[in-house]
Amino acid sequence: MEEWWKTMPKIELHAHLNGSIRDSTLLELARELGDKGTIVFSDFEQVILKHDRSLVEVFKLFDLIHLITTDHKTVTKITKEVVEDFAAENVVYLELRTTPKRNDSKGMSKESYMQAVVEGLRAVNNVDVDFAHKLDAEAIENSHPANDRNSESRRKKICVRLLLSIDRRESTEAAMETVKLALQMKDLGVVGIDLSGNPVIGEWQTFLPALKFAKEQGLSVTLHSGEVPNSEEVHAMLDFLPGRIGHACYFEEDHWRKLKSFKIPVEICLTSNIRTETIPSLDVHHFADLYNSEHPVSLCTDDMGVFSTSLSHEYRLAASAYGLGMKEMHTLARDAINFIFAGNDAKEELKEIFASVSKELKA
Ligand code: 6MZ
């Protein structure tokens, strides 16, 4: 059974790059900074090794992660590893989100940070990464002779698209800079914008101009919504009609009604919600109601490093908590194709992948 959740094809729509860092890499990077005297390693070791973190502690850990991940080479290494880890558990489509960071003292601009991310996608070598548009995919296929369409030994492939995150600490101008960068990087697989960061910080009105601009320019938008109680903001976010929303933990009756009538898909992060105590237990998690009312949902990891999880684990967890079988879980994974932000080519390719597994399940 364990193996089945790993081998079944899956789609990941809500994964933060720097929340998905391997513990071993985080420890290695922290140790290096400790040796250089930039941080006191022993202070951070405990934080890294702790696995049951509250929402407040999670954001403290992100501050540490950001201290550690300030050079381009590290960003490239993390990106490469994260994509490899998702591919290893048969994630066939990954929408990876990250906050472009500017760090003048390190000579890092938002653009150079994103270039380092793209370098990381190019550096993956144990699986083919289709991250840009058709041309790149063809170039990748041609570069591997084993990959011709008739070959039995086709290499594993993962389709990766990028979302640029606006951090709730940012100003309107900084958010706008991120959206402009996303537009500039469309040919490198950037398909949308995410609004995330500490949910008790920042005002919706600050980000609205940049998010509106993103939408007008044809970028898809997903919003972290309802991670803390904030009824007015949730209403404003739903009225914005984002392509998807993440979490939806502190939703009230009228929010659910609106969400369902607008049919906005929800990115569900079970382990994250339980660990951060935004939902007390799986039996009262809104996944069950949304699933039963056939509202579009997709299981996601959020931060597989920070929460010590994997997408396979999230599927196994949902199957056992809500009594769902392999066929239902396969359908759940497949139906996420309908709300990925990539275009029709990627959708068609994914449909083929899932259809071949459906046949096996029927056999
Ligand atoms: C809100 C979150 C988050 O962007 O540096 N992030 N924002 N809620 C969450 N749920 C617990 N998990 C991660 O990845 C790390 C950043 O993603 C956002 C935070 O802004 C965090 O600093 P990147 O790659």
Tab-separated table of C-alpha atoms and ligand atoms in Angstrom:
chain	number	residue	atom	x	y	z
A	1	MET	CA	0.000	0.000	0.000
A	2	GLU	CA	2.734	2.425	1.008
A	3	GLU	CA	4.345	1.849	-2.376
A	4	TRP	CA	1.054	2.503	-4.221
A	5	TRP	CA	0.729	6.070	-2.909
A	6	LYS	CA	4.275	6.664	-4.061
A	7	THR	CA	3.901	5.184	-7.535
A	8	MET	CA	0.512	6.686	-8.395
A	9	PRO	CA	0.888	9.827	-10.543
A	10	LYS	CA	0.194	12.987	-8.584
A	11	ILE	CA	-0.187	16.709	-9.140
A	12	GLU	CA	1.250	19.208	-6.642
A	13	LEU	CA	-0.258	22.679	-6.755
A	14	HIS	CA	0.777	24.224	-3.444
A	15	ALA	CA	4.459	23.842	-2.602
A	16	HIS	CA	6.705	26.658	-1.337
A	17	LEU	CA	10.274	26.212	-2.557
A	18	ASN	CA	12.037	27.178	0.659
A	19	GLY	CA	9.551	25.283	2.807
A	20	SER	CA	10.368	22.140	0.855
A	21	ILE	CA	14.105	22.068	1.649
A	22	ARG	CA	15.457	18.727	2.824
A	23	ASP	CA	16.314	18.748	6.566
A	24	SER	CA	19.768	17.408	5.689
A	25	THR	CA	20.414	20.370	3.354
A	26	LEU	CA	19.108	22.862	5.894
A	27	LEU	CA	21.404	21.428	8.572
A	28	GLU	CA	24.361	21.431	6.185
A	29	LEU	CA	23.757	25.078	5.213
A	30	ALA	CA	23.246	26.134	8.846
A	31	ARG	CA	26.468	24.364	9.837
A	32	GLU	CA	28.375	26.203	7.062
A	33	LEU	CA	27.029	29.561	8.293
A	34	GLY	CA	27.906	28.519	11.863
A	35	ASP	CA	31.490	27.762	10.799
A	36	LYS	CA	31.736	31.189	9.171
A	37	GLY	CA	30.453	32.757	12.405
A	38	THR	CA	27.330	34.231	10.738
A	39	ILE	CA	25.014	32.293	13.079
A	40	VAL	CA	25.394	30.231	16.249
A	41	PHE	CA	24.702	26.767	14.860
A	42	SER	CA	23.488	25.242	18.149
A	43	ASP	CA	20.714	27.896	18.391
A	44	PHE	CA	19.316	26.775	15.062
A	45	GLU	CA	19.894	23.042	15.289
A	46	GLN	CA	17.028	22.626	17.752
A	47	VAL	CA	14.619	24.669	15.602
A	48	ILE	CA	15.471	22.642	12.505
A	49	LEU	CA	15.103	19.293	14.256
A	50	LYS	CA	11.761	20.156	15.875
A	51	HIS	CA	8.872	18.662	13.923
A	52	ASP	CA	5.699	19.837	15.687
A	53	ARG	CA	5.798	23.555	15.075
A	54	SER	CA	3.000	26.055	15.704
A	55	LEU	CA	2.124	28.654	13.032
A	56	VAL	CA	4.221	31.244	14.930
A	57	GLU	CA	7.218	28.856	15.102
A	58	VAL	CA	6.825	28.028	11.416
A	59	PHE	CA	7.292	31.677	10.518
A	60	LYS	CA	10.320	31.894	12.857
A	61	LEU	CA	11.770	28.949	10.957
A	62	PHE	CA	11.148	30.738	7.659
A	63	ASP	CA	13.149	33.708	8.946
A	64	LEU	CA	15.989	31.296	9.639
A	65	ILE	CA	15.610	29.644	6.249
A	66	HIS	CA	15.809	33.038	4.579
A	67	LEU	CA	19.024	33.809	6.473
A	68	ILE	CA	20.502	30.594	5.189
A	69	THR	CA	19.378	30.816	1.590
A	70	THR	CA	20.828	34.145	0.547
A	71	ASP	CA	23.186	33.190	-2.249
A	72	HIS	CA	22.431	32.154	-5.778
A	73	LYS	CA	24.258	28.829	-5.625
A	74	THR	CA	22.213	27.736	-2.632
A	75	VAL	CA	18.940	28.721	-4.294
A	76	THR	CA	19.939	26.651	-7.341
A	77	LYS	CA	20.869	23.639	-5.198
A	78	ILE	CA	17.602	23.782	-3.225
A	79	THR	CA	15.506	24.053	-6.391
A	80	LYS	CA	17.268	21.081	-7.974
A	81	GLU	CA	16.782	18.922	-4.892
A	82	VAL	CA	13.142	19.870	-4.373
A	83	VAL	CA	12.239	18.993	-7.968
A	84	GLU	CA	14.140	15.702	-7.674
A	85	ASP	CA	12.295	14.869	-4.454
A	86	PHE	CA	8.875	15.499	-5.995
A	87	ALA	CA	9.799	13.522	-9.125
A	88	ALA	CA	11.009	10.613	-6.980
A	89	GLU	CA	7.492	10.139	-5.643
A	90	ASN	CA	5.872	10.378	-9.047
A	91	VAL	CA	4.648	13.921	-8.999
A	92	VAL	CA	4.118	14.410	-12.734
A	93	TYR	CA	3.106	18.075	-12.569
A	94	LEU	CA	4.508	20.498	-10.015
A	95	GLU	CA	3.553	24.123	-9.540
A	96	LEU	CA	6.399	25.398	-7.417
A	97	ARG	CA	5.977	28.788	-5.776
A	98	THR	CA	8.676	31.028	-4.364
A	99	THR	CA	9.081	34.619	-3.209
A	100	PRO	CA	11.638	36.484	-5.368
A	101	LYS	CA	14.092	38.027	-2.919
A	102	ARG	CA	16.220	41.119	-3.078
A	103	ASN	CA	19.360	41.171	-0.974
A	104	ASP	CA	21.600	44.100	-1.849
A	105	SER	CA	24.494	43.008	0.375
A	106	LYS	CA	24.693	39.724	-1.557
A	107	GLY	CA	24.205	41.288	-4.968
A	108	MET	CA	20.864	39.554	-5.306
A	109	SER	CA	17.917	41.112	-7.122
A	110	LYS	CA	14.472	39.560	-7.508
A	111	GLU	CA	15.421	38.785	-11.089
A	112	SER	CA	18.776	37.172	-10.260
A	113	TYR	CA	17.076	35.127	-7.508
A	114	MET	CA	14.635	33.773	-10.093
A	115	GLN	CA	17.446	33.097	-12.550
A	116	ALA	CA	19.039	30.954	-9.838
A	117	VAL	CA	15.733	29.068	-9.486
A	118	VAL	CA	15.608	28.441	-13.241
A	119	GLU	CA	19.240	27.260	-13.100
A	120	GLY	CA	18.090	24.741	-10.500
A	121	LEU	CA	15.436	23.429	-12.908
A	122	ARG	CA	18.088	23.056	-15.605
A	123	ALA	CA	20.462	21.321	-13.179
A	124	VAL	CA	18.133	18.371	-12.468
A	125	ASN	CA	19.638	15.390	-14.206
A	126	ASN	CA	17.997	12.213	-12.933
A	127	VAL	CA	14.631	13.115	-14.460
A	128	ASP	CA	13.589	15.231	-17.454
A	129	VAL	CA	12.136	18.570	-16.472
A	130	ASP	CA	9.692	20.251	-18.796
A	131	PHE	CA	9.538	23.735	-17.365
A	132	ALA	CA	9.246	26.116	-20.237
A	133	HIS	CA	7.150	26.007	-23.361
A	134	LYS	CA	7.124	23.440	-26.110
A	135	LEU	CA	10.487	24.331	-27.524
A	136	ASP	CA	12.255	23.439	-24.310
A	137	ALA	CA	10.368	20.196	-23.958
A	138	GLU	CA	11.408	19.208	-27.460
A	139	ALA	CA	14.983	20.215	-26.790
A	140	ILE	CA	15.005	18.027	-23.697
A	141	GLU	CA	13.574	15.055	-25.597
A	142	ASN	CA	16.131	15.427	-28.353
A	143	SER	CA	18.972	15.638	-25.894
A	144	HIS	CA	18.190	12.140	-24.599
A	145	PRO	CA	18.369	9.501	-27.334
A	146	ALA	CA	16.547	7.047	-25.068
A	147	ASN	CA	13.539	9.296	-25.226
A	148	ASP	CA	12.172	8.760	-28.679
A	149	ARG	CA	8.468	8.075	-28.565
A	150	ASN	CA	8.772	4.383	-29.449
A	151	SER	CA	11.429	3.619	-26.920
A	152	GLU	CA	10.485	1.325	-24.032
A	153	SER	CA	13.049	2.998	-21.826
A	154	ARG	CA	11.705	6.562	-21.795
A	155	ARG	CA	13.058	8.558	-18.907
A	156	LYS	CA	10.831	9.759	-16.151
A	157	LYS	CA	9.525	13.288	-16.730
A	158	ILE	CA	8.137	15.997	-14.499
A	159	CYS	CA	6.386	19.094	-15.763
A	160	VAL	CA	7.245	22.108	-13.591
A	161	ARG	CA	5.615	25.525	-13.655
A	162	LEU	CA	6.489	28.442	-11.396
A	163	LEU	CA	4.379	30.824	-9.346
A	164	LEU	CA	5.965	33.971	-7.967
A	165	SER	CA	4.853	34.717	-4.418
A	166	ILE	CA	4.137	38.131	-3.008
A	167	ASP	CA	5.026	38.172	0.688
A	168	ARG	CA	2.459	39.886	2.919
A	169	ARG	CA	5.299	42.009	4.334
A	170	GLU	CA	5.794	43.666	0.937
A	171	SER	CA	4.630	47.097	-0.227
A	172	THR	CA	2.394	47.748	-3.237
A	173	GLU	CA	5.480	48.700	-5.263
A	174	ALA	CA	7.392	45.561	-4.292
A	175	ALA	CA	4.356	43.425	-5.157
A	176	MET	CA	4.096	45.152	-8.522
A	177	GLU	CA	7.787	44.470	-9.178
A	178	THR	CA	7.140	40.755	-8.612
A	179	VAL	CA	4.195	40.740	-11.036
A	180	LYS	CA	6.273	42.505	-13.705
A	181	LEU	CA	9.032	39.942	-13.215
A	182	ALA	CA	6.491	37.134	-13.605
A	183	LEU	CA	5.355	38.630	-16.915
A	184	GLN	CA	8.944	38.904	-18.065
A	185	MET	CA	9.503	35.225	-17.210
A	186	LYS	CA	6.437	33.771	-18.898
A	187	ASP	CA	8.596	31.907	-21.421
A	188	LEU	CA	10.513	30.298	-18.584
A	189	GLY	CA	7.455	28.576	-17.193
A	190	VAL	CA	6.065	31.251	-14.867
A	191	VAL	CA	2.291	30.889	-14.961
A	192	GLY	CA	1.005	32.835	-12.015
A	193	ILE	CA	1.178	34.759	-8.770
A	194	ASP	CA	0.625	33.667	-5.181
A	195	LEU	CA	-0.080	35.798	-2.126
A	196	SER	CA	1.438	34.270	1.008
A	197	GLY	CA	3.478	35.049	4.099
A	198	ASN	CA	2.597	35.575	7.734
A	199	PRO	CA	-1.208	35.931	7.694
A	200	VAL	CA	-1.334	38.393	10.592
A	201	ILE	CA	0.780	40.885	8.639
A	202	GLY	CA	-0.317	43.189	5.818
A	203	GLU	CA	-3.572	44.472	4.352
A	204	TRP	CA	-5.443	43.122	1.328
A	205	GLN	CA	-5.681	46.632	-0.144
A	206	THR	CA	-1.868	46.825	-0.290
A	207	PHE	CA	-1.641	43.859	-2.675
A	208	LEU	CA	-4.815	44.402	-4.656
A	209	PRO	CA	-3.349	46.726	-7.347
A	210	ALA	CA	-0.578	44.235	-8.201
A	211	LEU	CA	-2.942	41.255	-8.128
A	212	LYS	CA	-5.444	43.065	-10.368
A	213	PHE	CA	-2.659	43.939	-12.784
A	214	ALA	CA	-1.498	40.303	-12.809
A	215	LYS	CA	-4.995	39.146	-13.710
A	216	GLU	CA	-5.421	41.780	-16.426
A	217	GLN	CA	-2.129	40.645	-17.954
A	218	GLY	CA	-3.286	37.029	-18.127
A	219	LEU	CA	-1.431	35.584	-15.140
A	220	SER	CA	-3.322	33.174	-12.890
A	221	VAL	CA	-3.597	34.057	-9.220
A	222	THR	CA	-3.847	31.919	-6.095
A	223	LEU	CA	-4.314	33.374	-2.608
A	224	HIS	CA	-3.590	32.081	0.887
A	225	SER	CA	-6.924	32.713	2.501
A	226	GLY	CA	-8.371	32.226	5.984
A	227	GLU	CA	-5.223	31.033	7.772
A	228	VAL	CA	-6.323	33.246	10.664
A	229	PRO	CA	-9.818	34.614	11.328
A	230	ASN	CA	-10.351	37.636	9.065
A	231	SER	CA	-13.868	37.565	7.669
A	232	GLU	CA	-13.693	40.812	5.741
A	233	GLU	CA	-10.471	39.820	3.994
A	234	VAL	CA	-11.824	36.389	3.054
A	235	HIS	CA	-14.880	38.051	1.441
A	236	ALA	CA	-12.656	40.482	-0.473
A	237	MET	CA	-10.422	37.626	-1.641
A	238	LEU	CA	-13.360	35.544	-2.859
A	239	ASP	CA	-14.864	38.554	-4.639
A	240	PHE	CA	-11.537	38.940	-6.463
A	241	LEU	CA	-12.271	35.549	-8.089
A	242	PRO	CA	-8.795	34.017	-7.833
A	243	GLY	CA	-7.979	30.927	-9.905
A	244	ARG	CA	-7.565	28.947	-6.691
A	245	ILE	CA	-7.221	29.539	-2.977
A	246	GLY	CA	-5.031	27.822	-0.403
A	247	HIS	CA	-6.022	26.610	3.093
A	248	ALA	CA	-9.505	28.130	3.788
A	249	CYS	CA	-9.245	27.163	7.463
A	250	TYR	CA	-11.127	29.970	9.204
A	251	PHE	CA	-14.033	30.116	6.778
A	252	GLU	CA	-17.547	30.822	8.027
A	253	GLU	CA	-20.898	29.792	6.594
A	254	ASP	CA	-21.214	32.728	4.197
A	255	HIS	CA	-17.618	32.256	2.973
A	256	TRP	CA	-18.338	28.603	2.151
A	257	ARG	CA	-21.510	29.597	0.324
A	258	LYS	CA	-19.605	32.143	-1.764
A	259	LEU	CA	-16.641	29.818	-2.419
A	260	LYS	CA	-18.970	27.068	-3.598
A	261	SER	CA	-21.131	29.285	-5.766
A	262	PHE	CA	-17.997	30.730	-7.431
A	263	LYS	CA	-16.559	27.176	-7.724
A	264	ILE	CA	-13.080	28.337	-6.680
A	265	PRO	CA	-10.797	25.280	-6.301
A	266	VAL	CA	-9.140	24.807	-2.909
A	267	GLU	CA	-5.560	23.645	-2.299
A	268	ILE	CA	-5.815	21.403	0.763
A	269	CYS	CA	-2.781	21.004	3.021
A	270	LEU	CA	-3.818	18.483	5.704
A	271	THR	CA	-0.565	17.978	7.626
A	272	SER	CA	0.265	21.685	7.528
A	273	ASN	CA	-3.151	22.645	8.910
A	274	ILE	CA	-2.951	20.096	11.720
A	275	ARG	CA	0.662	20.941	12.637
A	276	THR	CA	-0.020	24.675	12.748
A	277	GLU	CA	-3.272	23.994	14.631
A	278	THR	CA	-5.333	26.044	12.218
A	279	ILE	CA	-7.606	22.945	12.163
A	280	PRO	CA	-7.872	20.882	15.379
A	281	SER	CA	-8.132	17.388	13.821
A	282	LEU	CA	-8.635	15.594	10.521
A	283	ASP	CA	-12.188	14.522	11.373
A	284	VAL	CA	-13.335	18.163	11.428
A	285	HIS	CA	-11.217	19.245	8.458
A	286	HIS	CA	-13.180	20.960	5.656
A	287	PHE	CA	-11.722	18.523	3.107
A	288	ALA	CA	-14.538	16.074	3.912
A	289	ASP	CA	-17.356	18.536	3.283
A	290	LEU	CA	-15.783	19.955	0.121
A	291	TYR	CA	-15.060	16.476	-1.241
A	292	ASN	CA	-18.561	15.216	-0.456
A	293	SER	CA	-20.154	18.235	-2.096
A	294	GLU	CA	-17.966	17.653	-5.181
A	295	HIS	CA	-16.272	21.003	-4.815
A	296	PRO	CA	-12.894	21.074	-6.661
A	297	VAL	CA	-10.062	20.285	-4.242
A	298	SER	CA	-6.469	19.157	-4.568
A	299	LEU	CA	-4.224	17.600	-1.920
A	300	CYS	CA	-0.935	19.456	-1.457
A	301	THR	CA	2.110	19.473	0.835
A	302	ASP	CA	2.538	23.234	1.487
A	303	ASP	CA	6.055	22.879	2.943
A	304	MET	CA	7.224	19.278	2.840
A	305	GLY	CA	10.512	20.079	4.576
A	306	VAL	CA	9.093	22.235	7.343
A	307	PHE	CA	6.247	19.789	8.035
A	308	SER	CA	8.209	16.577	7.346
A	309	THR	CA	5.661	15.297	4.870
A	310	SER	CA	5.411	14.249	1.217
A	311	LEU	CA	2.584	14.273	-1.308
A	312	SER	CA	2.340	10.463	-1.096
A	313	HIS	CA	1.898	10.813	2.652
A	314	GLU	CA	-0.880	13.397	2.181
A	315	TYR	CA	-2.742	10.963	-0.115
A	316	ARG	CA	-2.312	8.082	2.317
A	317	LEU	CA	-3.497	10.297	5.165
A	318	ALA	CA	-6.639	11.431	3.325
A	319	ALA	CA	-7.438	7.887	2.183
A	320	SER	CA	-7.323	6.515	5.701
A	321	ALA	CA	-8.945	9.520	7.435
A	322	TYR	CA	-11.888	9.742	5.015
A	323	GLY	CA	-12.230	6.081	4.004
A	324	LEU	CA	-11.349	6.607	0.331
A	325	GLY	CA	-10.084	3.801	-1.904
A	326	MET	CA	-7.416	3.734	-4.575
A	327	LYS	CA	-9.811	4.541	-7.408
A	328	GLU	CA	-11.261	7.537	-5.592
A	329	MET	CA	-7.787	8.827	-4.766
A	330	HIS	CA	-6.661	8.346	-8.342
A	331	THR	CA	-9.705	10.328	-9.544
A	332	LEU	CA	-8.974	13.039	-6.972
A	333	ALA	CA	-5.371	13.315	-8.192
A	334	ARG	CA	-6.417	13.300	-11.849
A	335	ASP	CA	-9.146	15.907	-11.469
A	336	ALA	CA	-6.589	18.483	-10.370
A	337	ILE	CA	-5.673	18.674	-14.080
A	338	ASN	CA	-8.751	20.880	-14.438
A	339	PHE	CA	-7.299	23.615	-12.289
A	340	ILE	CA	-3.584	23.626	-13.000
A	341	PHE	CA	-2.375	27.007	-14.249
A	342	ALA	CA	-0.434	25.609	-17.232
A	343	GLY	CA	-2.007	25.603	-20.682
A	344	ASN	CA	-3.770	22.963	-22.757
A	345	ASP	CA	-0.636	21.135	-23.971
A	346	ALA	CA	0.335	20.273	-20.423
A	347	LYS	CA	-3.281	19.299	-19.628
A	348	GLU	CA	-3.500	16.916	-22.572
A	349	GLU	CA	-0.212	15.277	-21.670
A	350	LEU	CA	-1.334	14.798	-18.071
A	351	LYS	CA	-4.672	13.315	-19.172
A	352	GLU	CA	-2.750	10.659	-21.119
A	353	ILE	CA	-0.600	9.794	-18.112
A	354	PHE	CA	-3.605	9.425	-15.820
A	355	ALA	CA	-5.630	7.503	-18.428
A	356	SER	CA	-2.977	4.807	-18.671
A	357	VAL	CA	-3.103	4.276	-14.905
A	358	SER	CA	-6.948	4.263	-14.958
A	359	LYS	CA	-6.777	1.317	-17.365
A	360	GLU	CA	-4.515	-0.570	-14.970
A	361	LEU	CA	-6.904	0.096	-12.079
A	362	LYS	CA	-9.860	-1.264	-14.087
A	363	ALA	CA	-7.922	-4.362	-15.172
B	1	6MZ	C1	1.622	31.396	4.432
B	1	6MZ	C2	3.594	30.452	3.762
B	1	6MZ	C3	3.230	29.212	4.345
B	1	6MZ	O1	8.751	31.710	-0.947
B	1	6MZ	O2	10.907	31.563	0.305
B	1	6MZ	N1	4.804	30.293	3.224
B	1	6MZ	N2	2.793	31.524	3.800
B	1	6MZ	N3	1.207	30.259	5.023
B	1	6MZ	C4	1.973	29.141	5.002
B	1	6MZ	N4	1.516	28.029	5.641
B	1	6MZ	C5	2.112	27.498	6.796
B	1	6MZ	N5	4.209	28.337	4.115
B	1	6MZ	C6	5.172	29.016	3.414
B	1	6MZ	O3	9.097	29.843	0.651
B	1	6MZ	C7	8.907	30.171	2.006
B	1	6MZ	C8	7.870	31.261	2.153
B	1	6MZ	O4	6.590	30.781	1.730
B	1	6MZ	C9	5.554	31.366	2.523
B	1	6MZ	C10	6.240	32.282	3.532
B	1	6MZ	O5	6.272	33.596	3.023
B	1	6MZ	C11	7.644	31.713	3.593
B	1	6MZ	O6	8.596	32.659	3.995
B	1	6MZ	P1	9.809	30.814	-0.417
B	1	6MZ	O7	10.361	29.863	-1.422
